[in-house]
Amino acid sequence: MHNFSLLHDDIMDGDTERRHRPTAWTVYGVGAAILAGDALLMLAQDLLLEGPAPQGLWASRCLSAAVQRLIAGQGADLAFERRDDVTLDECTQMAGDKTAALMACACSIGAIYVGAPATLAMGLAGFGAHVGLAFQLTDDLLGIWGAPEVTGKPVMSDLRARKKSLPVVAALTSGTEPGRELAALLATPRALTEDELARGARLVAAAGGRAWAEAEADAALALAGTCLAEAGMPEDVRAEFAHIAEFITARQW
Amino acid sequence: MHNFSLLHDDIMDGDTERRHRPTAWTVYGVGAAILAGDALLMLAQDLLLEGPAPQGLWASRCLSAAVQRLIAGQGADLAFERRDDVTLDECTQMAGDKTAALMACACSIGAIYVGAPATLAMGLAGFGAHVGLAFQLTDDLLGIWGAPEVTGKPVMSDLRARKKSLPVVAALTSGTEPGRELAALLATPRALTEDELARGARLVAAAGGRAWAEAEADAALALAGTCLAEAGMPEDVRAEFAHIAEFITARQW
C-alpha cells in the first residue's frame, strides 16, 4: 500500500527521484504510474479478502480506512499549498491522516489478519500512529536541514517549494518577529535565492519551529515506545519494533 | 467505480471535456483528480464490505476483479499507442478488459450483493460483458464518424490522435490495399490535415473496418439479449435492461 500511495504521490508532487532512484512516472509515463498505483491498491485488497474469514475482511477494512485517511491528508496537503493561513492544528491533523494512519495500518494489519488479541493489534496500531507522526516531523526537519546525499533531494527542498511543513507552520504561527519575517520571505513573488533559502532556514529555527518539531518528534517516539510496552509481546520482538522506530526517525543532517 | 476509472482515464488521455462538461483534472488539478479517483475506489470497496456477509465480500471481490481487468486493459491501450503491429485479437481482448469487464461487474454486482440466484447473476454479467463490447465498438465508430455535438469531442478525434481503435485495427490488419494506404497515412510524421483525416476515415471504411465493427456490435448486442433472456427475470425488468443496451449502443452520426 505504501507503494500505491508513493506512485500517485510522486506524480502529484512532481518528484523525479525518490531514495536516489528515478520515480516510476519519469520512467514509464504518468498513465502507467497511475495504473500501477491503482493496481497495487486493488491487488492488496483482493489478497486480504482471499484470506481466512472474518480476519481477512477486518484487515481489508483496516486498509481501506487507512487509505481513506491517507487520501484526506494528501488532499489537505494539496489544499494547504494555496493557503497562507494554515494553523498548526490543521497541519498536525494533516500529518496524522497522511502518514500516521498509514503507519498505524502497516504496523497492525498483520496482527489483525492472523486474528491476534485486540490488545496486541491496538498496541501495534498506536505504535505505528506515533512513529508515523515522529517520522513525518523528522522528514519535515530533513526537508530543511537534511544533507542531500542522505535525503536524495536538493538541499532545503521543502523551503524551495514553500511547503507548509510542520516546522514551517510552527514558525509561521509562533507570533514571533522571525515568524513574521519568514512569512514575508515566503510571500516573495519569485523563486528564492540560495541566500534567501539559508535565511529562511535560520528564521524557522529562530521562530522556534525547529525546536518545536524536534520536541514533538521525541514525544511521539516516547509514546510509540509506551504503546509497544503495553502491547504484550515477547521482549525480543518488542526490541525489533523499537529499533525500526529509531531507525526511521534518526535525524541525519 | 465508473467514476474512479474515468477520473484517472481522463488524466491519462489528456481529455479536457467529457459529455460536454470539463473533466475534473482541468478544474481541480491533476493531484486532486488522482486522489478523488483513489477515494471513490476505496469507498466503493468499503461500502460493499460493510454489507451483509458473505455477499458483501463476494461483491467486493467482483469489483476488485473487474478493476484489475480494467487496469490490464487500460495498460494495454497505453502500450498499443507505441506499437504499429497490434493484432485485432489483442485489440478485442483489450476492449474486453477495459470496457466489458467493468460493464459485466456493474450489471451483476447488485444481484451478487443481495444474494440473487447464480443464474441471474451470471446472466447479468454476460449481458454486461456483451453490451460493454458493443458499446466500445460503437464508441470507436463514433470516434471517427460521430457528430461533435453528440460525442462532445472534435470530429474524427480518434483518427486525429491515431488511436488504435477497433475499426482502425480491423482496417490495418485487413490485408487490403486501402488498409495499407491507411497504415502509410497514419505513419505520417506530423499532424494530419482535415483533408487527410477525411481520407483516413474513407480508407477505414474501404478496408472493411467500419462494416466489421458494425457487424461485431450487432452480434454482441444480440448475444447480450440472449444472456438476458436466459437470466430468468420478470419480463418488464428484462425490457428495461434491453432498452438500456439499445440506448448506449445507438449510433448517432
Short mmCIF file of C-alpha atoms in Angstrom, two decimals:
data_model
loop_
_atom_site.label_atom_id
_atom_site.label_comp_id
_atom_site.label_asym_id
_atom_site.label_seq_id
_atom_site.Cartn_x
_atom_site.Cartn_y
_atom_site.Cartn_z
CA MET A 1 0.00 0.00 0.00
CA HIS A 2 2.90 2.30 0.59
CA ASN A 3 3.91 1.71 -2.99
CA PHE A 4 0.47 2.61 -4.32
CA SER A 5 0.44 5.91 -2.49
CA LEU A 6 4.03 6.69 -3.41
CA LEU A 7 3.34 6.13 -7.10
CA HIS A 8 0.48 8.64 -7.04
CA ASP A 9 2.23 10.91 -4.56
CA ASP A 10 5.31 11.28 -6.75
CA ILE A 11 3.14 12.35 -9.68
CA MET A 12 1.29 14.92 -7.57
CA ASP A 13 4.49 16.34 -6.13
CA GLY A 14 6.30 16.20 -9.47
CA ASP A 15 9.15 14.35 -7.72
CA THR A 16 11.61 12.95 -10.25
CA GLU A 17 13.64 10.99 -7.69
CA ARG A 18 12.91 9.01 -4.54
CA ARG A 19 15.54 7.35 -2.41
CA HIS A 20 18.16 8.06 -5.08
CA ARG A 21 16.16 6.25 -7.79
CA PRO A 22 14.08 7.76 -10.62
CA THR A 23 10.34 7.76 -9.84
CA ALA A 24 8.03 5.46 -11.83
CA TRP A 25 6.25 8.19 -13.77
CA THR A 26 9.54 9.57 -15.12
CA VAL A 27 10.46 6.11 -16.45
CA TYR A 28 7.10 4.65 -17.55
CA GLY A 29 4.96 7.78 -18.02
CA VAL A 30 2.18 9.29 -15.89
CA GLY A 31 -0.51 6.98 -17.28
CA ALA A 32 1.33 3.78 -16.44
CA ALA A 33 2.28 5.08 -12.98
CA ILE A 34 -1.35 5.95 -12.16
CA LEU A 35 -2.45 2.49 -13.34
CA ALA A 36 0.28 0.72 -11.36
CA GLY A 37 -0.84 2.55 -8.20
CA ASP A 38 -4.48 1.60 -8.81
CA ALA A 39 -3.49 -2.00 -9.49
CA LEU A 40 -1.39 -2.33 -6.32
CA LEU A 41 -4.26 -0.96 -4.24
CA MET A 42 -6.79 -3.38 -5.72
CA LEU A 43 -4.40 -6.34 -5.50
CA ALA A 44 -3.75 -5.60 -1.83
CA GLN A 45 -7.49 -5.57 -1.09
CA ASP A 46 -8.11 -8.71 -3.08
CA LEU A 47 -5.24 -10.58 -1.42
CA LEU A 48 -6.61 -9.74 2.03
CA LEU A 49 -10.13 -10.84 1.09
CA GLU A 50 -8.76 -14.15 -0.20
CA GLY A 51 -7.62 -14.84 3.37
CA PRO A 52 -9.44 -16.53 6.25
CA ALA A 53 -12.83 -15.15 7.34
CA PRO A 54 -13.50 -12.95 9.23
CA GLN A 55 -9.93 -11.69 9.76
CA GLY A 56 -9.26 -11.16 6.04
CA LEU A 57 -12.28 -8.87 5.93
CA TRP A 58 -11.14 -6.99 9.08
CA ALA A 59 -7.71 -6.49 7.54
CA SER A 60 -9.25 -5.30 4.28
CA ARG A 61 -11.38 -2.74 6.10
CA CYS A 62 -8.37 -1.65 8.16
CA LEU A 63 -6.56 -0.96 4.88
CA SER A 64 -9.44 0.89 3.25
CA ALA A 65 -9.95 3.06 6.35
CA ALA A 66 -6.23 3.92 6.35
CA VAL A 67 -6.25 4.71 2.63
CA GLN A 68 -9.28 6.96 3.09
CA ARG A 69 -7.45 8.93 5.81
CA LEU A 70 -4.30 8.99 3.69
CA ILE A 71 -6.31 10.50 0.84
CA ALA A 72 -7.92 13.07 3.15
CA GLY A 73 -4.46 14.06 4.39
CA GLN A 74 -2.97 14.22 0.93
CA GLY A 75 -5.94 16.33 -0.21
CA ALA A 76 -5.44 18.72 2.71
CA ASP A 77 -1.72 18.90 1.91
CA LEU A 78 -2.53 19.94 -1.66
CA ALA A 79 -5.11 22.49 -0.48
CA PHE A 80 -2.61 23.99 2.01
CA GLU A 81 -0.29 24.92 -0.87
CA ARG A 82 -2.79 27.57 -1.94
CA ARG A 83 -3.48 28.90 1.57
CA ASP A 84 -1.40 31.19 3.80
CA ASP A 85 -3.48 30.80 6.98
CA VAL A 86 -2.87 27.12 7.82
CA THR A 87 -2.95 26.55 11.57
CA LEU A 88 -0.59 24.20 13.40
CA ASP A 89 -3.60 22.08 14.45
CA GLU A 90 -4.68 21.66 10.83
CA CYS A 91 -1.15 20.79 9.84
CA THR A 92 -0.77 18.19 12.62
CA GLN A 93 -4.15 16.71 11.70
CA MET A 94 -2.99 16.50 8.07
CA ALA A 95 0.21 14.68 9.08
CA GLY A 96 -1.86 12.34 11.24
CA ASP A 97 -4.04 11.49 8.23
CA LYS A 98 -1.32 11.43 5.59
CA THR A 99 1.38 9.50 7.40
CA ALA A 100 0.31 8.27 10.84
CA ALA A 101 -2.84 6.45 9.66
CA LEU A 102 -0.83 4.57 7.03
CA MET A 103 1.86 3.55 9.51
CA ALA A 104 -0.74 2.51 12.09
CA CYS A 105 -2.32 0.26 9.48
CA ALA A 106 1.02 -1.11 8.27
CA CYS A 107 2.06 -1.99 11.82
CA SER A 108 -1.21 -3.63 12.90
CA ILE A 109 -2.68 -5.21 9.75
CA GLY A 110 -0.57 -8.36 10.09
CA ALA A 111 -1.78 -8.91 13.65
CA ILE A 112 -5.38 -8.27 12.55
CA TYR A 113 -5.03 -10.69 9.63
CA VAL A 114 -3.88 -13.57 11.85
CA GLY A 115 -6.55 -12.80 14.46
CA ALA A 116 -4.14 -11.68 17.21
CA PRO A 117 -5.61 -10.45 20.54
CA ALA A 118 -7.11 -6.93 20.40
CA THR A 119 -4.53 -5.65 22.93
CA LEU A 120 -1.71 -6.57 20.59
CA ALA A 121 -3.38 -5.21 17.43
CA MET A 122 -4.35 -1.95 19.16
CA GLY A 123 -0.88 -1.59 20.69
CA LEU A 124 0.74 -2.02 17.31
CA ALA A 125 -1.69 0.46 15.71
CA GLY A 126 -0.89 3.04 18.41
CA PHE A 127 2.82 2.38 17.97
CA GLY A 128 2.52 2.90 14.21
CA ALA A 129 0.49 6.11 14.55
CA HIS A 130 3.02 7.70 16.91
CA VAL A 131 6.03 6.51 14.90
CA GLY A 132 4.29 7.85 11.77
CA LEU A 133 3.97 11.29 13.31
CA ALA A 134 7.58 11.18 14.55
CA PHE A 135 8.64 10.13 11.06
CA GLN A 136 6.74 13.00 9.41
CA LEU A 137 8.25 15.54 11.81
CA THR A 138 11.72 14.12 11.14
CA ASP A 139 11.10 14.09 7.39
CA ASP A 140 10.00 17.73 7.56
CA LEU A 141 13.15 18.63 9.51
CA LEU A 142 15.29 16.79 6.94
CA GLY A 143 13.40 18.66 4.20
CA ILE A 144 15.05 21.82 5.50
CA TRP A 145 18.27 20.71 7.21
CA GLY A 146 18.86 17.25 5.73
CA ALA A 147 22.01 16.55 3.71
CA PRO A 148 21.13 15.99 0.01
CA GLU A 149 23.26 12.82 -0.08
CA VAL A 150 21.07 11.38 2.70
CA THR A 151 17.64 12.65 1.63
CA GLY A 152 18.19 12.22 -2.11
CA LYS A 153 16.57 15.65 -2.54
CA PRO A 154 18.20 19.05 -3.16
CA VAL A 155 19.27 20.96 -0.04
CA MET A 156 16.36 22.89 1.58
CA SER A 157 13.98 21.37 -0.97
CA ASP A 158 10.85 21.91 1.15
CA LEU A 159 11.65 25.61 1.69
CA ARG A 160 12.41 25.96 -2.01
CA ALA A 161 8.95 24.53 -2.80
CA ARG A 162 7.48 26.64 0.06
CA LYS A 163 5.86 23.55 1.53
CA LYS A 164 3.69 24.13 4.61
CA SER A 165 5.65 21.53 6.55
CA LEU A 166 5.24 21.18 10.32
CA PRO A 167 8.34 23.18 11.44
CA VAL A 168 7.50 25.91 8.92
CA VAL A 169 3.88 26.22 10.11
CA ALA A 170 5.06 26.16 13.73
CA ALA A 171 7.38 29.08 12.89
CA LEU A 172 4.74 30.97 10.88
CA THR A 173 2.17 30.69 13.68
CA SER A 174 4.63 31.40 16.51
CA GLY A 175 3.64 35.07 16.82
CA THR A 176 7.35 35.96 16.88
CA GLU A 177 9.31 38.52 14.86
CA PRO A 178 11.33 35.81 12.99
CA GLY A 179 7.97 34.13 12.21
CA ARG A 180 6.67 37.34 10.60
CA GLU A 181 9.94 37.78 8.67
CA LEU A 182 9.61 34.19 7.43
CA ALA A 183 6.04 34.87 6.24
CA ALA A 184 7.24 37.94 4.34
CA LEU A 185 10.11 35.96 2.80
CA LEU A 186 7.83 33.11 1.68
CA ALA A 187 5.46 35.65 0.10
CA THR A 188 8.22 36.79 -2.30
CA PRO A 189 6.64 36.53 -5.77
CA ARG A 190 9.66 34.85 -7.44
CA ALA A 191 12.00 31.89 -6.85
CA LEU A 192 14.09 32.32 -3.69
CA THR A 193 17.88 32.65 -3.97
CA GLU A 194 20.24 30.31 -2.10
CA ASP A 195 20.97 33.13 0.37
CA GLU A 196 17.27 33.69 0.95
CA LEU A 197 16.72 29.95 1.49
CA ALA A 198 19.52 29.86 4.07
CA ARG A 199 17.94 32.88 5.79
CA GLY A 200 14.56 31.12 5.69
CA ALA A 201 16.02 28.10 7.45
CA ARG A 202 17.56 30.35 10.12
CA LEU A 203 14.19 32.11 10.59
CA VAL A 204 12.35 28.77 11.07
CA ALA A 205 14.85 27.93 13.82
CA ALA A 206 14.79 31.43 15.38
CA ALA A 207 10.96 31.34 15.48
CA GLY A 208 11.14 28.07 17.43
CA GLY A 209 9.86 25.86 14.59
CA ARG A 210 12.86 23.57 14.63
CA ALA A 211 12.95 23.07 18.40
CA TRP A 212 9.18 22.50 18.45
CA ALA A 213 9.36 19.83 15.74
CA GLU A 214 12.30 18.10 17.46
CA ALA A 215 10.49 18.05 20.80
CA GLU A 216 7.26 16.79 19.19
CA ALA A 217 9.16 14.04 17.38
CA ASP A 218 10.82 12.96 20.64
CA ALA A 219 7.47 12.98 22.44
CA ALA A 220 5.81 10.94 19.68
CA LEU A 221 8.67 8.43 19.75
CA ALA A 222 8.31 8.08 23.53
CA LEU A 223 4.54 7.48 23.17
CA ALA A 224 5.27 4.88 20.49
CA GLY A 225 7.51 3.09 22.97
CA THR A 226 4.76 3.13 25.61
CA CYS A 227 2.24 1.62 23.17
CA LEU A 228 4.74 -1.09 22.35
CA ALA A 229 5.42 -1.86 26.01
CA GLU A 230 1.67 -2.22 26.65
CA ALA A 231 1.02 -4.39 23.58
CA GLY A 232 2.09 -7.56 25.35
CA MET A 233 4.70 -9.08 23.04
CA PRO A 234 7.90 -11.04 23.65
CA GLU A 235 10.86 -8.84 24.58
CA ASP A 236 12.98 -9.68 21.51
CA VAL A 237 10.09 -8.79 19.14
CA ARG A 238 9.47 -5.54 21.04
CA ALA A 239 13.16 -4.66 20.70
CA GLU A 240 12.99 -5.16 16.94
CA PHE A 241 9.99 -2.83 16.61
CA ALA A 242 11.73 -0.24 18.81
CA HIS A 243 14.81 -0.49 16.60
CA ILE A 244 12.77 0.16 13.45
CA ALA A 245 11.18 3.22 15.08
CA GLU A 246 14.59 4.63 15.97
CA PHE A 247 15.96 3.87 12.53
CA ILE A 248 13.25 5.66 10.57
CA THR A 249 13.22 8.70 12.84
CA ALA A 250 17.00 9.14 13.04
CA ARG A 251 18.00 12.69 12.14
CA GLN A 252 20.93 12.63 9.78
CA TRP A 253 21.84 16.21 8.99
CA MET B 1 -16.43 2.59 -9.96
CA HIS B 2 -17.03 4.07 -13.33
CA ASN B 3 -16.26 7.47 -11.87
CA PHE B 4 -12.97 6.33 -10.37
CA SER B 5 -11.74 4.98 -13.68
CA LEU B 6 -12.99 7.99 -15.61
CA LEU B 7 -11.15 10.40 -13.33
CA HIS B 8 -7.85 8.61 -13.90
CA ASP B 9 -8.67 7.84 -17.54
CA ASP B 10 -9.25 11.50 -18.39
CA ILE B 11 -5.85 12.40 -16.97
CA MET B 12 -4.10 9.65 -18.94
CA ASP B 13 -5.85 10.60 -22.17
CA GLY B 14 -5.41 14.31 -21.56
CA ASP B 15 -9.16 14.75 -22.21
CA THR B 16 -10.32 18.22 -21.25
CA GLU B 17 -14.02 17.51 -21.76
CA ARG B 18 -16.34 14.56 -21.20
CA ARG B 19 -20.03 14.55 -22.04
CA HIS B 20 -19.87 18.30 -22.72
CA ARG B 21 -18.51 19.07 -19.26
CA PRO B 22 -14.93 19.98 -18.27
CA THR B 23 -13.04 16.99 -16.78
CA ALA B 24 -12.14 17.02 -13.08
CA TRP B 25 -8.39 17.43 -13.54
CA THR B 26 -8.86 20.59 -15.62
CA VAL B 27 -10.98 22.14 -12.85
CA TYR B 28 -9.33 20.83 -9.65
CA GLY B 29 -5.83 19.90 -10.84
CA VAL B 30 -4.21 16.53 -11.57
CA GLY B 31 -3.37 15.84 -7.92
CA ALA B 32 -6.93 16.32 -6.67
CA ALA B 33 -8.35 14.27 -9.57
CA ILE B 34 -6.00 11.35 -8.84
CA LEU B 35 -6.95 11.48 -5.16
CA ALA B 36 -10.67 11.65 -5.92
CA GLY B 37 -10.35 8.53 -8.09
CA ASP B 38 -8.45 6.68 -5.36
CA ALA B 39 -11.01 7.76 -2.77
CA LEU B 40 -14.02 6.61 -4.83
CA LEU B 41 -12.39 3.23 -5.38
CA MET B 42 -11.69 2.71 -1.68
CA LEU B 43 -15.13 3.99 -0.63
CA ALA B 44 -16.81 1.58 -3.02
CA GLN B 45 -14.88 -1.35 -1.57
CA ASP B 46 -15.53 -0.27 1.99
CA LEU B 47 -19.24 0.20 1.37
CA LEU B 48 -19.55 -3.30 -0.05
CA LEU B 49 -17.65 -4.84 2.87
CA GLU B 50 -19.96 -3.06 5.30
CA GLY B 51 -22.80 -5.09 3.84
CA PRO B 52 -24.16 -8.50 4.82
CA ALA B 53 -21.73 -11.48 4.90
CA PRO B 54 -20.85 -13.29 2.75
CA GLN B 55 -22.49 -11.43 -0.17
CA GLY B 56 -20.75 -8.12 0.65
CA LEU B 57 -17.42 -9.89 0.34
CA TRP B 58 -18.44 -11.55 -2.96
CA ALA B 59 -19.47 -8.17 -4.34
CA SER B 60 -16.22 -6.62 -3.17
CA ARG B 61 -14.17 -9.32 -4.89
CA CYS B 62 -16.30 -8.97 -8.02
CA LEU B 63 -15.39 -5.27 -8.06
CA SER B 64 -11.70 -5.81 -7.46
CA ALA B 65 -11.51 -8.48 -10.18
CA ALA B 66 -13.21 -6.09 -12.61
CA VAL B 67 -10.91 -3.21 -11.68
CA GLN B 68 -7.87 -5.44 -12.16
CA ARG B 69 -9.05 -6.35 -15.67
CA LEU B 70 -9.90 -2.71 -16.35
CA ILE B 71 -6.35 -1.76 -15.37
CA ALA B 72 -4.86 -4.51 -17.56
CA GLY B 73 -6.93 -3.24 -20.50
CA GLN B 74 -6.06 0.38 -19.89
CA GLY B 75 -2.38 -0.58 -19.65
CA ALA B 76 -2.59 -2.48 -22.95
CA ASP B 77 -4.33 0.53 -24.52
CA LEU B 78 -1.46 2.78 -23.46
CA ALA B 79 1.13 0.27 -24.72
CA PHE B 80 -0.65 -0.02 -28.10
CA GLU B 81 -0.07 3.71 -28.73
CA ARG B 82 3.62 2.99 -29.19
CA ARG B 83 3.19 -0.14 -31.36
CA ASP B 84 2.28 -0.47 -35.04
CA ASP B 85 1.74 -4.26 -35.06
CA VAL B 86 -1.33 -4.57 -32.83
CA THR B 87 -3.47 -7.52 -33.91
CA LEU B 88 -7.27 -7.48 -33.96
CA ASP B 89 -7.28 -10.24 -31.33
CA GLU B 90 -5.14 -8.17 -28.97
CA CYS B 91 -7.36 -5.19 -29.59
CA THR B 92 -10.55 -7.12 -28.88
CA GLN B 93 -9.00 -8.59 -25.73
CA MET B 94 -8.07 -5.09 -24.63
CA ALA B 95 -11.65 -3.86 -25.16
CA GLY B 96 -12.92 -6.88 -23.24
CA ASP B 97 -10.69 -5.96 -20.32
CA LYS B 98 -11.09 -2.20 -20.47
CA THR B 99 -14.83 -1.91 -21.02
CA ALA B 100 -16.62 -5.27 -20.98
CA ALA B 101 -15.28 -6.41 -17.57
CA LEU B 102 -16.41 -3.16 -15.98
CA MET B 103 -19.89 -3.37 -17.52
CA ALA B 104 -20.22 -7.04 -16.54
CA CYS B 105 -19.42 -6.08 -12.95
CA ALA B 106 -21.73 -3.05 -12.98
CA CYS B 107 -24.63 -5.16 -14.27
CA SER B 108 -24.19 -8.10 -11.89
CA ILE B 109 -22.78 -6.65 -8.65
CA GLY B 110 -26.22 -5.65 -7.35
CA ALA B 111 -27.54 -9.18 -7.84
CA ILE B 112 -24.43 -10.61 -6.16
CA TYR B 113 -24.77 -8.21 -3.23
CA VAL B 114 -28.35 -9.23 -2.47
CA GLY B 115 -27.51 -12.93 -2.89
CA ALA B 116 -29.58 -13.48 -6.05
CA PRO B 117 -29.53 -16.96 -7.69
CA ALA B 118 -26.32 -17.72 -9.65
CA THR B 119 -28.28 -18.00 -12.93
CA LEU B 120 -29.46 -14.43 -12.58
CA ALA B 121 -26.08 -13.01 -11.52
CA MET B 122 -24.24 -14.88 -14.31
CA GLY B 123 -26.87 -13.85 -16.87
CA LEU B 124 -26.49 -10.21 -15.91
CA ALA B 125 -22.68 -10.47 -16.02
CA GLY B 126 -22.84 -11.98 -19.51
CA PHE B 127 -25.30 -9.30 -20.59
CA GLY B 128 -22.97 -6.57 -19.27
CA ALA B 129 -19.89 -8.07 -20.94
CA HIS B 130 -21.55 -8.24 -24.37
CA VAL B 131 -23.15 -4.80 -24.04
CA GLY B 132 -19.75 -3.47 -22.95
CA LEU B 133 -18.11 -4.78 -26.10
CA ALA B 134 -20.98 -3.44 -28.25
CA PHE B 135 -20.60 -0.09 -26.51
CA GLN B 136 -16.83 0.02 -27.13
CA LEU B 137 -17.30 -0.81 -30.81
CA THR B 138 -19.98 1.89 -31.08
CA ASP B 139 -17.80 4.37 -29.22
CA ASP B 140 -14.92 3.63 -31.58
CA LEU B 141 -17.22 4.15 -34.60
CA LEU B 142 -18.42 7.46 -33.14
CA GLY B 143 -14.77 8.41 -32.54
CA ILE B 144 -14.41 8.52 -36.33
CA TRP B 145 -17.88 9.23 -37.71
CA GLY B 146 -19.71 10.66 -34.70
CA ALA B 147 -21.07 14.21 -34.82
CA PRO B 148 -19.11 16.51 -32.45
CA GLU B 149 -22.37 17.86 -30.96
CA VAL B 150 -23.29 14.29 -29.94
CA THR B 151 -19.90 12.96 -28.83
CA GLY B 152 -18.69 16.19 -27.23
CA LYS B 153 -15.34 15.56 -28.96
CA PRO B 154 -13.87 17.15 -32.10
CA VAL B 155 -14.81 15.46 -35.37
CA MET B 156 -12.62 12.41 -36.15
CA SER B 157 -10.91 12.82 -32.77
CA ASP B 158 -9.69 9.20 -32.59
CA LEU B 159 -8.11 9.38 -36.06
CA ARG B 160 -6.54 12.71 -35.15
CA ALA B 161 -4.99 11.09 -32.06
CA ARG B 162 -4.14 7.99 -34.18
CA LYS B 163 -5.82 5.76 -31.63
CA LYS B 164 -5.63 2.01 -32.32
CA SER B 165 -9.41 1.72 -32.05
CA LEU B 166 -11.21 -1.46 -33.14
CA PRO B 167 -12.35 -0.31 -36.63
CA VAL B 168 -8.90 1.16 -37.30
CA VAL B 169 -7.09 -2.06 -36.31
CA ALA B 170 -9.60 -4.10 -38.33
CA ALA B 171 -8.76 -1.93 -41.35
CA LEU B 172 -5.00 -2.02 -40.73
CA THR B 173 -4.97 -5.82 -40.44
CA SER B 174 -7.39 -6.41 -43.36
CA GLY B 175 -4.62 -7.21 -45.87
CA THR B 176 -6.34 -4.87 -48.34
CA GLU B 177 -4.92 -2.02 -50.41
CA PRO B 178 -6.95 0.66 -48.50
CA GLY B 179 -5.60 -0.90 -45.28
CA ARG B 180 -2.01 -0.44 -46.49
CA GLU B 181 -2.76 3.14 -47.57
CA LEU B 182 -4.23 3.82 -44.11
CA ALA B 183 -1.07 2.48 -42.45
CA ALA B 184 1.07 4.78 -44.59
CA LEU B 185 -1.18 7.75 -43.80
CA LEU B 186 -1.05 7.10 -40.04
CA ALA B 187 2.76 6.88 -40.22
CA THR B 188 2.97 10.49 -41.43
CA PRO B 189 5.44 12.16 -39.03
CA ARG B 190 3.34 15.33 -38.48
CA ALA B 191 -0.22 16.31 -37.55
CA LEU B 192 -2.74 15.23 -40.19
CA THR B 193 -4.69 17.87 -42.14
CA GLU B 194 -8.51 17.88 -42.22
CA ASP B 195 -8.38 16.50 -45.77
CA GLU B 196 -6.06 13.69 -44.69
CA LEU B 197 -8.34 12.86 -41.76
CA ALA B 198 -11.35 12.64 -44.09
CA ARG B 199 -9.32 10.39 -46.38
CA GLY B 200 -8.32 8.25 -43.36
CA ALA B 201 -11.98 7.76 -42.44
CA ARG B 202 -12.78 6.75 -46.04
CA LEU B 203 -9.85 4.27 -46.00
CA VAL B 204 -11.08 2.67 -42.74
CA ALA B 205 -14.45 2.11 -44.41
CA ALA B 206 -12.95 0.94 -47.73
CA ALA B 207 -10.75 -1.59 -45.89
CA GLY B 208 -13.85 -3.03 -44.24
CA GLY B 209 -13.10 -1.71 -40.74
CA ARG B 210 -16.39 0.13 -40.42
CA ALA B 211 -18.58 -2.74 -41.64
CA TRP B 212 -16.67 -5.19 -39.41
CA ALA B 213 -17.17 -3.05 -36.31
CA GLU B 214 -20.88 -2.53 -37.08
CA ALA B 215 -21.42 -6.27 -37.57
CA GLU B 216 -19.49 -7.10 -34.38
CA ALA B 217 -21.50 -4.56 -32.40
CA ASP B 218 -24.75 -6.03 -33.71
CA ALA B 219 -23.58 -9.56 -32.86
CA ALA B 220 -22.54 -8.53 -29.35
CA LEU B 221 -25.88 -6.82 -28.80
CA ALA B 222 -27.71 -9.97 -29.92
CA LEU B 223 -25.63 -12.10 -27.52
CA ALA B 224 -26.42 -9.63 -24.74
CA GLY B 225 -30.11 -10.16 -25.46
CA THR B 226 -29.69 -13.95 -25.27
CA CYS B 227 -27.94 -13.70 -21.88
CA LEU B 228 -30.78 -11.54 -20.64
CA ALA B 229 -33.44 -13.95 -21.87
CA GLU B 230 -31.70 -16.83 -20.07
CA ALA B 231 -31.17 -14.93 -16.80
CA GLY B 232 -34.67 -15.68 -15.57
CA MET B 233 -36.11 -12.28 -14.72
CA PRO B 234 -39.61 -10.77 -14.99
CA GLU B 235 -40.45 -9.55 -18.48
CA ASP B 236 -40.80 -5.84 -17.57
CA VAL B 237 -37.35 -5.83 -15.89
CA ARG B 238 -35.82 -7.62 -18.89
CA ALA B 239 -37.34 -4.99 -21.21
CA GLU B 240 -35.75 -2.20 -19.17
CA PHE B 241 -32.30 -3.80 -19.41
CA ALA B 242 -32.76 -4.34 -23.15
CA HIS B 243 -33.74 -0.68 -23.51
CA ILE B 244 -30.56 0.46 -21.74
CA ALA B 245 -28.45 -1.73 -24.02
CA GLU B 246 -30.05 -0.23 -27.11
CA PHE B 247 -29.71 3.29 -25.76
CA ILE B 248 -25.96 3.13 -25.04
CA THR B 249 -25.12 1.41 -28.32
CA ALA B 250 -27.26 3.67 -30.56
CA ARG B 251 -25.18 5.08 -33.41
CA GLN B 252 -25.88 8.77 -33.78
CA TRP B 253 -23.77 10.02 -36.65
#
